Tab-separated table of C-alpha atoms in Angstrom:
chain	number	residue	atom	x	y	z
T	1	UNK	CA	8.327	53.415	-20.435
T	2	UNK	CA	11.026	56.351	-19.567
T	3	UNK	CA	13.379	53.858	-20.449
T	4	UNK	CA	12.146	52.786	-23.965
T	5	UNK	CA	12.193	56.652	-24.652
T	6	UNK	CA	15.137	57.225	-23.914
T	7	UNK	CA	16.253	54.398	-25.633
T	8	UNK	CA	15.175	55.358	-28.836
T	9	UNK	CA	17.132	59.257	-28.302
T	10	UNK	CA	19.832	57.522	-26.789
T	11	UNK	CA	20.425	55.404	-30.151
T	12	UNK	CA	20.386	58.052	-32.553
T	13	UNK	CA	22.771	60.574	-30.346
T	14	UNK	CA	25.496	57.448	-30.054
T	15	UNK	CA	24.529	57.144	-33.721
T	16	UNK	CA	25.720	61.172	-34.238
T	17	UNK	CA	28.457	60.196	-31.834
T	18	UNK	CA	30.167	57.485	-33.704
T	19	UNK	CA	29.764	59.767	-36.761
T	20	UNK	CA	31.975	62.482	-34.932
T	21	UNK	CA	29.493	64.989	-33.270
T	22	UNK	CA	31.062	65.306	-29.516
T	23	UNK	CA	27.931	67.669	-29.196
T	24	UNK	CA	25.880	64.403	-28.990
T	25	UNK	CA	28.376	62.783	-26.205
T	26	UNK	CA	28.082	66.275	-24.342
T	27	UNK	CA	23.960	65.565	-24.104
T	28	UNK	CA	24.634	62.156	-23.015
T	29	UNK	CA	26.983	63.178	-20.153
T	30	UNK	CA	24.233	65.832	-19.122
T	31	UNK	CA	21.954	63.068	-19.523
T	32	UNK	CA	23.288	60.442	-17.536
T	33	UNK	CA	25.727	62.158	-14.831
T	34	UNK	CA	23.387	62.174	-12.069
T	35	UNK	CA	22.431	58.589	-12.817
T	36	UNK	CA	26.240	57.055	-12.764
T	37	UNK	CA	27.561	59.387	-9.872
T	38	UNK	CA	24.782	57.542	-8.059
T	39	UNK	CA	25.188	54.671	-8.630
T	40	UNK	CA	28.981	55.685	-7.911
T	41	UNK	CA	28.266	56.790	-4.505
T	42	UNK	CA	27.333	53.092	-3.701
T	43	UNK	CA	30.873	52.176	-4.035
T	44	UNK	CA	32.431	54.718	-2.648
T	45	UNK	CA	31.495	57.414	-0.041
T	46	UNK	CA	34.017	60.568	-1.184
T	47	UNK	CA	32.628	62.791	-2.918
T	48	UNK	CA	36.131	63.610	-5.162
T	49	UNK	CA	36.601	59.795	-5.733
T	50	UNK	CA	33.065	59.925	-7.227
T	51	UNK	CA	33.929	62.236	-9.246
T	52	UNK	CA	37.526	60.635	-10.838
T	53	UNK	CA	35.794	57.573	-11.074
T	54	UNK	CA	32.446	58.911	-12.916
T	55	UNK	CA	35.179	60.779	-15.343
T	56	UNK	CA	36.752	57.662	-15.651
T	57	UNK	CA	33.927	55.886	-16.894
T	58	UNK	CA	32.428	58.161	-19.444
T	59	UNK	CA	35.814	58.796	-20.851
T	60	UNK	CA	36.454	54.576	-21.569
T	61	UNK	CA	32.415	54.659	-22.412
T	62	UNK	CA	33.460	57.882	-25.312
T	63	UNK	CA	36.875	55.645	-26.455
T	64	UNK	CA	34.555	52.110	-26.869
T	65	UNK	CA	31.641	54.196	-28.285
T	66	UNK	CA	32.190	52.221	-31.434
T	67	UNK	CA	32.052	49.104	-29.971
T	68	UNK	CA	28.219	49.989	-29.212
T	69	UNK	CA	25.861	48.091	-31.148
T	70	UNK	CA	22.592	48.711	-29.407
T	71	UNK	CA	22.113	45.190	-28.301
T	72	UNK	CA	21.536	46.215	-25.008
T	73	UNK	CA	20.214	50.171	-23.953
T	74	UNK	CA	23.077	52.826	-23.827
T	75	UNK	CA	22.591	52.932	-19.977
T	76	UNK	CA	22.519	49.373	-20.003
T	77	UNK	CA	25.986	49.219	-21.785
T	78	UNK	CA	27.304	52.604	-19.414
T	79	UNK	CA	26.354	50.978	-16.248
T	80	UNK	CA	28.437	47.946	-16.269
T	81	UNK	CA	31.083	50.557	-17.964
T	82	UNK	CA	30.518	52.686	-14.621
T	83	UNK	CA	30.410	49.107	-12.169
T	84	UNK	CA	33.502	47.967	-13.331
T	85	UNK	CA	35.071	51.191	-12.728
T	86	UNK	CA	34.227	51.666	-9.195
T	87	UNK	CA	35.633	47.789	-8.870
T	88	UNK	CA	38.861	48.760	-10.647
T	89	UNK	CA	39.193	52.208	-8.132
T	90	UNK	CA	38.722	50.336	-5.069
T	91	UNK	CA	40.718	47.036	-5.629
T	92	UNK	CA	43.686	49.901	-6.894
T	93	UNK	CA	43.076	51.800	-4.112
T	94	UNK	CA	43.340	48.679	-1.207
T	95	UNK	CA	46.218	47.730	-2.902
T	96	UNK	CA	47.915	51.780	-2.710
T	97	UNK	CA	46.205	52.130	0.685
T	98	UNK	CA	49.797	53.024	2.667
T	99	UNK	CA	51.792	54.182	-0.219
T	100	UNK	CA	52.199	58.023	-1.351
T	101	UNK	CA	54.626	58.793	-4.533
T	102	UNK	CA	55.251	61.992	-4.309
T	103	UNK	CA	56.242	62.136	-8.223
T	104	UNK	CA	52.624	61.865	-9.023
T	105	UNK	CA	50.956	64.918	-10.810
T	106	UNK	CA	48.831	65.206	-6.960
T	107	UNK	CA	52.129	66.851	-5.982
T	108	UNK	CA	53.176	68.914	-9.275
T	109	UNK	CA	50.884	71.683	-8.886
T	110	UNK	CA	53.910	74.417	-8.609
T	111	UNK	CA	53.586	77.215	-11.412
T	112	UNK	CA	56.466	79.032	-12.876
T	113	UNK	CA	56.338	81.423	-9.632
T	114	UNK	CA	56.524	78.982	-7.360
T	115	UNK	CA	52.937	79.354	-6.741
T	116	UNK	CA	51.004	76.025	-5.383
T	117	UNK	CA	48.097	76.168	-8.401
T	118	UNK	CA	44.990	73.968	-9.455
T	119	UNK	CA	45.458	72.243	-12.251
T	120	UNK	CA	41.451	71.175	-12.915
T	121	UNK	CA	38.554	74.167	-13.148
T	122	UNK	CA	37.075	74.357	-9.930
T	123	UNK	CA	34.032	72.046	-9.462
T	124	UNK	CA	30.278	74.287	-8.438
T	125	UNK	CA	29.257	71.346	-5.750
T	126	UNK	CA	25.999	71.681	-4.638
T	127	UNK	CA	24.323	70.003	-1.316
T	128	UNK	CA	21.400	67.675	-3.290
T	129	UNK	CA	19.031	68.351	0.434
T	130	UNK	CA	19.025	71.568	-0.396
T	131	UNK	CA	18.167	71.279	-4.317
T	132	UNK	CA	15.568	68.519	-3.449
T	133	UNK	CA	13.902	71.161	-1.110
T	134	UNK	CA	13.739	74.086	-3.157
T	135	UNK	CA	12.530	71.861	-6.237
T	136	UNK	CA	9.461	70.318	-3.969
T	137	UNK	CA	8.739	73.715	-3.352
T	138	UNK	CA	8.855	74.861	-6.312
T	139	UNK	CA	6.886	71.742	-7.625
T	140	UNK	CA	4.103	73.015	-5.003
T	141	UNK	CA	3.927	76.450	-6.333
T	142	UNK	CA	2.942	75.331	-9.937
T	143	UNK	CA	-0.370	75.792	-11.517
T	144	UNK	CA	-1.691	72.437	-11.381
T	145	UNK	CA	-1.772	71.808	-15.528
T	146	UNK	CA	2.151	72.395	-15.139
T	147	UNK	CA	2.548	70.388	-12.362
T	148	UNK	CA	1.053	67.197	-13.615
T	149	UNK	CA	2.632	67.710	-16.845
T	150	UNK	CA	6.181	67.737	-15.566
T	151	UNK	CA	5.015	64.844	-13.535
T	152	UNK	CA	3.982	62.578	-16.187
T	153	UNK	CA	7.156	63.117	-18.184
T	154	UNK	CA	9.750	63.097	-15.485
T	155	UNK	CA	8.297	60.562	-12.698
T	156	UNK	CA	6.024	58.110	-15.348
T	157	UNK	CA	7.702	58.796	-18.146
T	158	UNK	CA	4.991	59.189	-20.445
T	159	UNK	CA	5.700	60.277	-24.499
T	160	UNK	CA	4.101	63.350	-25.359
T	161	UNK	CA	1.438	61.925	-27.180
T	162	UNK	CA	0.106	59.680	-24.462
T	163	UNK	CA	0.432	62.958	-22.320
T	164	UNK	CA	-2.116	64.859	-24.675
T	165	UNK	CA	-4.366	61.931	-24.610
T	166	UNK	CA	-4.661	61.516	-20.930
T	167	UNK	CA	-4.674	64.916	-20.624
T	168	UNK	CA	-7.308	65.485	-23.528
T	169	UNK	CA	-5.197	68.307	-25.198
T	170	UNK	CA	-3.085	68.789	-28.014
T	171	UNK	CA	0.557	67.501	-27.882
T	172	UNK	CA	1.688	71.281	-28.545
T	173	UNK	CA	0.469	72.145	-25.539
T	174	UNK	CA	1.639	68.997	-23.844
T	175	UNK	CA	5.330	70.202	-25.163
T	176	UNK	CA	4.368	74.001	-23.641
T	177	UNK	CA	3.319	72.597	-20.455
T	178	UNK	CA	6.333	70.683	-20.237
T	179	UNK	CA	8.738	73.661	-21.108
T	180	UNK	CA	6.881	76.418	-18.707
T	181	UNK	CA	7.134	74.161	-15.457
T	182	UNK	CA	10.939	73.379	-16.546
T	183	UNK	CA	10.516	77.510	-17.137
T	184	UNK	CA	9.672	78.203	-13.368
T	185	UNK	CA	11.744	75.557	-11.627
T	186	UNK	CA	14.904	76.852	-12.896
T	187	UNK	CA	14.120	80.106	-11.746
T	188	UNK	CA	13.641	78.932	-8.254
T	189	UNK	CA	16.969	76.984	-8.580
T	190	UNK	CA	19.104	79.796	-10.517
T	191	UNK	CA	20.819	80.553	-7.079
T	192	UNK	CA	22.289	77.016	-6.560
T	193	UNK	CA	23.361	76.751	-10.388
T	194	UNK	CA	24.169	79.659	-11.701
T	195	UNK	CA	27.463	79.911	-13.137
S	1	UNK	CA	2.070	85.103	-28.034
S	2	UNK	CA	5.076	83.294	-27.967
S	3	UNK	CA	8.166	84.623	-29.201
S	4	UNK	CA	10.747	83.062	-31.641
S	5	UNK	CA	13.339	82.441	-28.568
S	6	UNK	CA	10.497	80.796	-26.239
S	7	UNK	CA	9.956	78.834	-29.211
S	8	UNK	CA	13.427	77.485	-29.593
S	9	UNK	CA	14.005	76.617	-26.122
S	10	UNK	CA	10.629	74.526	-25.955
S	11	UNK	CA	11.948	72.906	-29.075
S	12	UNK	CA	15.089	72.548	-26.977
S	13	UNK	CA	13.104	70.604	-24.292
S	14	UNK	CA	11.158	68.501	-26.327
S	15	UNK	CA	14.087	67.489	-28.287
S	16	UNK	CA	15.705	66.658	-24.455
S	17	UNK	CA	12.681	64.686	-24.334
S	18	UNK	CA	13.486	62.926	-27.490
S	19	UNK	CA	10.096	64.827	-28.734
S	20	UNK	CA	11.605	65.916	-31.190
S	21	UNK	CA	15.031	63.828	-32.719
S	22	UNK	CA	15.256	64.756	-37.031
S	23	UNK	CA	18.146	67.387	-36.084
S	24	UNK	CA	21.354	66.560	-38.149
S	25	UNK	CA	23.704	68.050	-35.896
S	26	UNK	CA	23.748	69.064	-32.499
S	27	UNK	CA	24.135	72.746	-31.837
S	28	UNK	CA	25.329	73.434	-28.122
S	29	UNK	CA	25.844	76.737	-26.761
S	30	UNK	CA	26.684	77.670	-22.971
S	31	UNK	CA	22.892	78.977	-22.394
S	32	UNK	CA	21.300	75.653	-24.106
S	33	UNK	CA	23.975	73.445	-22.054
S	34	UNK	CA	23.024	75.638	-18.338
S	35	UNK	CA	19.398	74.895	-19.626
S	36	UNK	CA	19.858	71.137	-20.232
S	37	UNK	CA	22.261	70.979	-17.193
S	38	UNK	CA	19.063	72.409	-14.963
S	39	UNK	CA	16.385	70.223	-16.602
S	40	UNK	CA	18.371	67.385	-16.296
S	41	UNK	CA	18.671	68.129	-12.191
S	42	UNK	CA	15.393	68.536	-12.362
S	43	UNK	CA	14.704	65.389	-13.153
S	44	UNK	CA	17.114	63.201	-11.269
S	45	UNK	CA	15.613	65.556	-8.252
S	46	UNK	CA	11.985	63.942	-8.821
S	47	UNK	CA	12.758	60.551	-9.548
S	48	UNK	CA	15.443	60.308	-6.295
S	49	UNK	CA	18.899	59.708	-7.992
S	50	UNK	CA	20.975	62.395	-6.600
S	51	UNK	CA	23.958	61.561	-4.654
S	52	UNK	CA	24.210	63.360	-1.764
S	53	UNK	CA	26.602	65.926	-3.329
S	54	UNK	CA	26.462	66.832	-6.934
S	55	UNK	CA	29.017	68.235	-9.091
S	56	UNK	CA	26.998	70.778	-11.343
S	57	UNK	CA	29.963	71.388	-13.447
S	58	UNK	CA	30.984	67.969	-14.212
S	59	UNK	CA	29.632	67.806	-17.726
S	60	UNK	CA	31.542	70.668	-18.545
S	61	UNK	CA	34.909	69.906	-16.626
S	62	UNK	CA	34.509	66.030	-18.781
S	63	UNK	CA	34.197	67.344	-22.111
S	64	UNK	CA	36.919	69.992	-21.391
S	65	UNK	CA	39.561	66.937	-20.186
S	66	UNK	CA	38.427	65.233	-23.723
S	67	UNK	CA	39.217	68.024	-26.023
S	68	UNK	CA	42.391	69.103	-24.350
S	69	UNK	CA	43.742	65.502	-24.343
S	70	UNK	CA	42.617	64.831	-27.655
S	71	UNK	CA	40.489	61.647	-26.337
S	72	UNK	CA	38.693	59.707	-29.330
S	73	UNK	CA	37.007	56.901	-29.975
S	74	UNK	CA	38.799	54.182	-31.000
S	75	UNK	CA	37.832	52.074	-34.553
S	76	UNK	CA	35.677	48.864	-33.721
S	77	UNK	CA	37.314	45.729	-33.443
S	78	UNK	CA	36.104	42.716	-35.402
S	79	UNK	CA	37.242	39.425	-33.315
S	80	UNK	CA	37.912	36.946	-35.708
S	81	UNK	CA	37.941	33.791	-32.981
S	82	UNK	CA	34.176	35.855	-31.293
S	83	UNK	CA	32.735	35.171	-35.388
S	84	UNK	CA	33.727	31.909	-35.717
S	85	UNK	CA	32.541	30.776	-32.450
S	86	UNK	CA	29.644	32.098	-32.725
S	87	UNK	CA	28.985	30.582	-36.239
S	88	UNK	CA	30.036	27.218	-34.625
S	89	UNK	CA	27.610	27.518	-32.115
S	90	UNK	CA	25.050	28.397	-34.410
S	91	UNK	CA	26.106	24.907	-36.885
S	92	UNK	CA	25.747	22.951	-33.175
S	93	UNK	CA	22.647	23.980	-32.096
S	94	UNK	CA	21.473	23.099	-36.315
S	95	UNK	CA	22.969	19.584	-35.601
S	96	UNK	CA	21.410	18.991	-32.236
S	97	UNK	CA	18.199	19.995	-33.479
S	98	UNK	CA	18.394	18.159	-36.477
S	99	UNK	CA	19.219	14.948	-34.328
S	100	UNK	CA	16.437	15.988	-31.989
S	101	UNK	CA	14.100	16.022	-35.071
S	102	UNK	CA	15.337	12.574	-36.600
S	103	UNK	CA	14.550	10.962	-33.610
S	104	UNK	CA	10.639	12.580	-33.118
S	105	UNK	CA	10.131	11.998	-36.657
S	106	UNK	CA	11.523	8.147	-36.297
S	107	UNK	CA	9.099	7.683	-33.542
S	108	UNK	CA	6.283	9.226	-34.489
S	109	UNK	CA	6.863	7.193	-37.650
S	110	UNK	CA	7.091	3.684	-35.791
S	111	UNK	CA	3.932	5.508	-33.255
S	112	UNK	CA	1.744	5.408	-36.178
S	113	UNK	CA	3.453	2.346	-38.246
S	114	UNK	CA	0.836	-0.384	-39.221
S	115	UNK	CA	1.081	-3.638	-36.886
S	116	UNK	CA	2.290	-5.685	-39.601
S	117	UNK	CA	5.919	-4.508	-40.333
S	118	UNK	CA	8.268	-6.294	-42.210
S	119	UNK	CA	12.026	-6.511	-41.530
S	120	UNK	CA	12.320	-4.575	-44.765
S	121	UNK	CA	10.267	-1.498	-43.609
S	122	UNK	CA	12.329	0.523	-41.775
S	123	UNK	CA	13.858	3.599	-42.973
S	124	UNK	CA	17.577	2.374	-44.872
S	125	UNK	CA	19.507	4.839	-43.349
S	126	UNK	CA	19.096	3.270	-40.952
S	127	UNK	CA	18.867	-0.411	-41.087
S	128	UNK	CA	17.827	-3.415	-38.748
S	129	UNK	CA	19.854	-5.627	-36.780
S	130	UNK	CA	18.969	-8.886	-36.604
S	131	UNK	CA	15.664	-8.840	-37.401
S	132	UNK	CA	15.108	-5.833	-34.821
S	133	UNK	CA	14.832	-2.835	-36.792
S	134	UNK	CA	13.866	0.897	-35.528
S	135	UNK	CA	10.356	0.370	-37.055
S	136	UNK	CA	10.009	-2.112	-34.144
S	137	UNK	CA	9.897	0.801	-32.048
S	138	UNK	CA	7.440	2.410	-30.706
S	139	UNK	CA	8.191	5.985	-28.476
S	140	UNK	CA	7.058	5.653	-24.898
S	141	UNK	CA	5.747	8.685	-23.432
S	142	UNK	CA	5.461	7.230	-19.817
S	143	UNK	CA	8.669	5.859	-19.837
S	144	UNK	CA	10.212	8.830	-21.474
S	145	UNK	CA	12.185	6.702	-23.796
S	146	UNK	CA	12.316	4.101	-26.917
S	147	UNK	CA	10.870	0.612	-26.272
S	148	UNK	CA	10.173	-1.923	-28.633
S	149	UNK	CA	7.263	-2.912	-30.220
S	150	UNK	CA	5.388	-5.384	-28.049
S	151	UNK	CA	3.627	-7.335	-30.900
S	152	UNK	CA	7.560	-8.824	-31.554
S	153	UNK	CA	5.156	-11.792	-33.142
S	154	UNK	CA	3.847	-9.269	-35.925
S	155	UNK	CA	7.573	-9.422	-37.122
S	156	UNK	CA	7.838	-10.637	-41.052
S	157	UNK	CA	9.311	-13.824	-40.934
S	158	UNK	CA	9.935	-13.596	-44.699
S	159	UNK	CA	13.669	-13.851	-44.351
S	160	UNK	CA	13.354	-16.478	-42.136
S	161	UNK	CA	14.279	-14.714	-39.166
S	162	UNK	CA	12.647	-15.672	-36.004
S	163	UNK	CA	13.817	-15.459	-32.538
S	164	UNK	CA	12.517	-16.723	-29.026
S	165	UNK	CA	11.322	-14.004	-26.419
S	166	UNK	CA	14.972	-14.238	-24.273
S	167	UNK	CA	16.645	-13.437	-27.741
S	168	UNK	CA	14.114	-10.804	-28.940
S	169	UNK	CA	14.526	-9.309	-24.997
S	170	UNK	CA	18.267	-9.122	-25.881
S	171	UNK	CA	18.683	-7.163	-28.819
S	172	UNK	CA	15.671	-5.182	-27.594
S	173	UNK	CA	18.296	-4.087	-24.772
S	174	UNK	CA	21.308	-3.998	-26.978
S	175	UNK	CA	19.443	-1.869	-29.578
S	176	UNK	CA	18.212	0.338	-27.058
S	177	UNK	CA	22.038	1.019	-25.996
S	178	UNK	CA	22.978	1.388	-29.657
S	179	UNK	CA	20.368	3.965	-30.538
S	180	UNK	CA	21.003	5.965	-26.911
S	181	UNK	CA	24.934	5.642	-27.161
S	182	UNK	CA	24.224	6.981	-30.711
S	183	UNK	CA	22.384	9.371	-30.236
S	184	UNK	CA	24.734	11.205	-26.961
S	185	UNK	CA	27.650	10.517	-28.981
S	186	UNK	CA	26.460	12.507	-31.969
S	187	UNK	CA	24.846	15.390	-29.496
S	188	UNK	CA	27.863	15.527	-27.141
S	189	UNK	CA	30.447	15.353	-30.527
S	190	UNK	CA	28.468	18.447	-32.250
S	191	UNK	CA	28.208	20.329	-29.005
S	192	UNK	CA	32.045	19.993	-28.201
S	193	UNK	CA	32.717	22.269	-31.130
S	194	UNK	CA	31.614	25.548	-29.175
């Protein structure tokens, strides 16, 4: 059911995507970046190599957005996008395994002053143990209306208005429900994201 | 009561939830993109699909490589030799069922045919051969194939055309390899042009 949802958002944001709206890509990368850096990490173990290799993918996935036709879901289509990847790193990397070329941009990071400098913004990593504990907790500590409601979206992926049937109430406050357990979660997780 | 910014950012959730999808554009600011960012983690948190590590500025970092490298999308690509093979499948599979329904319709036709047949009775596109035409058929659904008729004595001697049972067992077999060679020839012929 969570997938036929997101189905239907998913086609109308790589609708606003092939129109030009990079916005729309920007949601989908939020979207889906947890998703394809796990499925990532079943390639490949380092963390940075997950990383290059998740970029990878969403940056072919952005070029051949306009071979998408919807024939297939848009995770459906990034997934083998993201598989193939991961094949193409690691059959590279075997084949590199003993050789280093020390003209590659890994060893041009010198500024004008000499100055050994990072080329990329620095990446906020974040220990996932940690974030699943203090979201459990958090989970724990909601008023029980809150806590089912965030369940039903996030775990069963109910739409809103099966939520306010089940739940006998109106979908507005279905949509409230949703928002105000979102609400307190991030406030228990502000110190592990914040920017 | 709620207030107007409360109100935007549960608008902002249900629209994550694709609650809420007749937006023309979509507006992104650093707050809103923290805010989807978290509910996002959120989430992937509940339903178990973090990696062990995760990279909470990745989203950001991406779409930063993008617009400094000027990535874009490129046009679509129309494959010319992808259309017309899949047209040419499409005529195939037309042909194979149209053989498929010849021969049903043949047989049911010869299933239900009247014991008295003449030589004369079968369809003309397709003929009779010596006296053996495909009216003389009958399908078999036991033997999963085409077998003649075996009232051969019902056969319309009008034309003078009579045959012992050794004969009429002959050119039951040789029509039999006709109408099977025929019908593989014209299946296999249409389904080579994939």
């Amino acid at each position: 059911m969570n997938e036929n949802l997101n189905t239907q958002s998913d086609e109308l944001l790589v609708k606003k995507v092939q129109d030009g709206d990079t916005n729309a890509y920007n949601v989908l990368v939020i979207k889906y970046q947890y998703k394809v850096a796990q499925i990532i990490s079943k390639f490949v173990a380092n963390n940075a190599d997950i990383n290059d290799i998740a970029q990878d993918a969403f940056i072919k996935a952005y070029k051949a957005i306009n071979s998408f036709r919807g024939e297939s879901s848009f995770y459906t289509w990034l997934y083998r996008i993201v598989v193939n990847a991961a094949k193409t790193f690691l059959e590279s990397n075997s084949k590199h395994k003993n050789s280093i070329d020390v003209d590659s941009p890994e060893f041009q990071s010198i500024d004008e002053q000499g100055i050994l400098a990072s080329k990329d913004t620095p990446d906020r990593i974040i220990e996932s143990q940690e974030l699943h504990e203090v979201i459990l907790k958090a989970m724990n500590d909601l008023p029980k209306e809150l806590r089912e409601a965030i369940t039903l979206r996030e775990i069963e992926g109910m739409s809103y208005d099966d939520m306010a049937i089940a739940l006998k109430v109106p979908v507005g406050t279905v949509r409230s429900r949703i928002f105000r357990a979102r609400e307190f979660i991030e406030s228990r997780m502000a110190h592990l994201t914040s920017r | 009561m709620l207030d107007s910014k409360q109100t935007n950012w549960e608008e902002q959730s249900a629209l994550f939830d694709s609650e809420n999808v007749n937006v023309d554009k979509v507006e992104l600011n650093d707050e809103l993109k923290d805010h989807l960012n978290n509910w996002s983690l959120i989430g992937a948190t509940l339903r178990d699909e973090l990696p062990k590590q995760v990279n909470v500025s990745f989203a950001d970092n991406l779409m930063a490589k993008i617009e400094q490298e000027k990535i874009k999308p490129e046009p679509r690509k129309v494959s010319f030799n992808f259309t017309f093979k899949k047209v040419a499948f499409a005529v195939s599979q037309f042909a194979i069922a149209a053989s498929v329904a010849a021969v049903t319709i043949i047989g049911w036709q010869t299933f239900n045919a009247d014991e008295k047949l003449g030589v004369d009775s079968t369809s003309t596109s397709l003929g009779s051969v010596n006296g053996v035409n495909l009216a003389s058929y009958q399908t078999s659904q036991t033997q999963k194939g085409i077998k003649l008729n075996q009232h051969y004595s019902d056969i319309d001697s009008k034309n003078g055309i009579k045959m012992d049972e050794k004969e009429f067992r002959k050119q039951q077999a040789l029509e039999v390899d006709r109408i099977n060679n025929y019908i593989r020839g014209y299946v296999f012929t249409t389904a080579s042009n994939d």
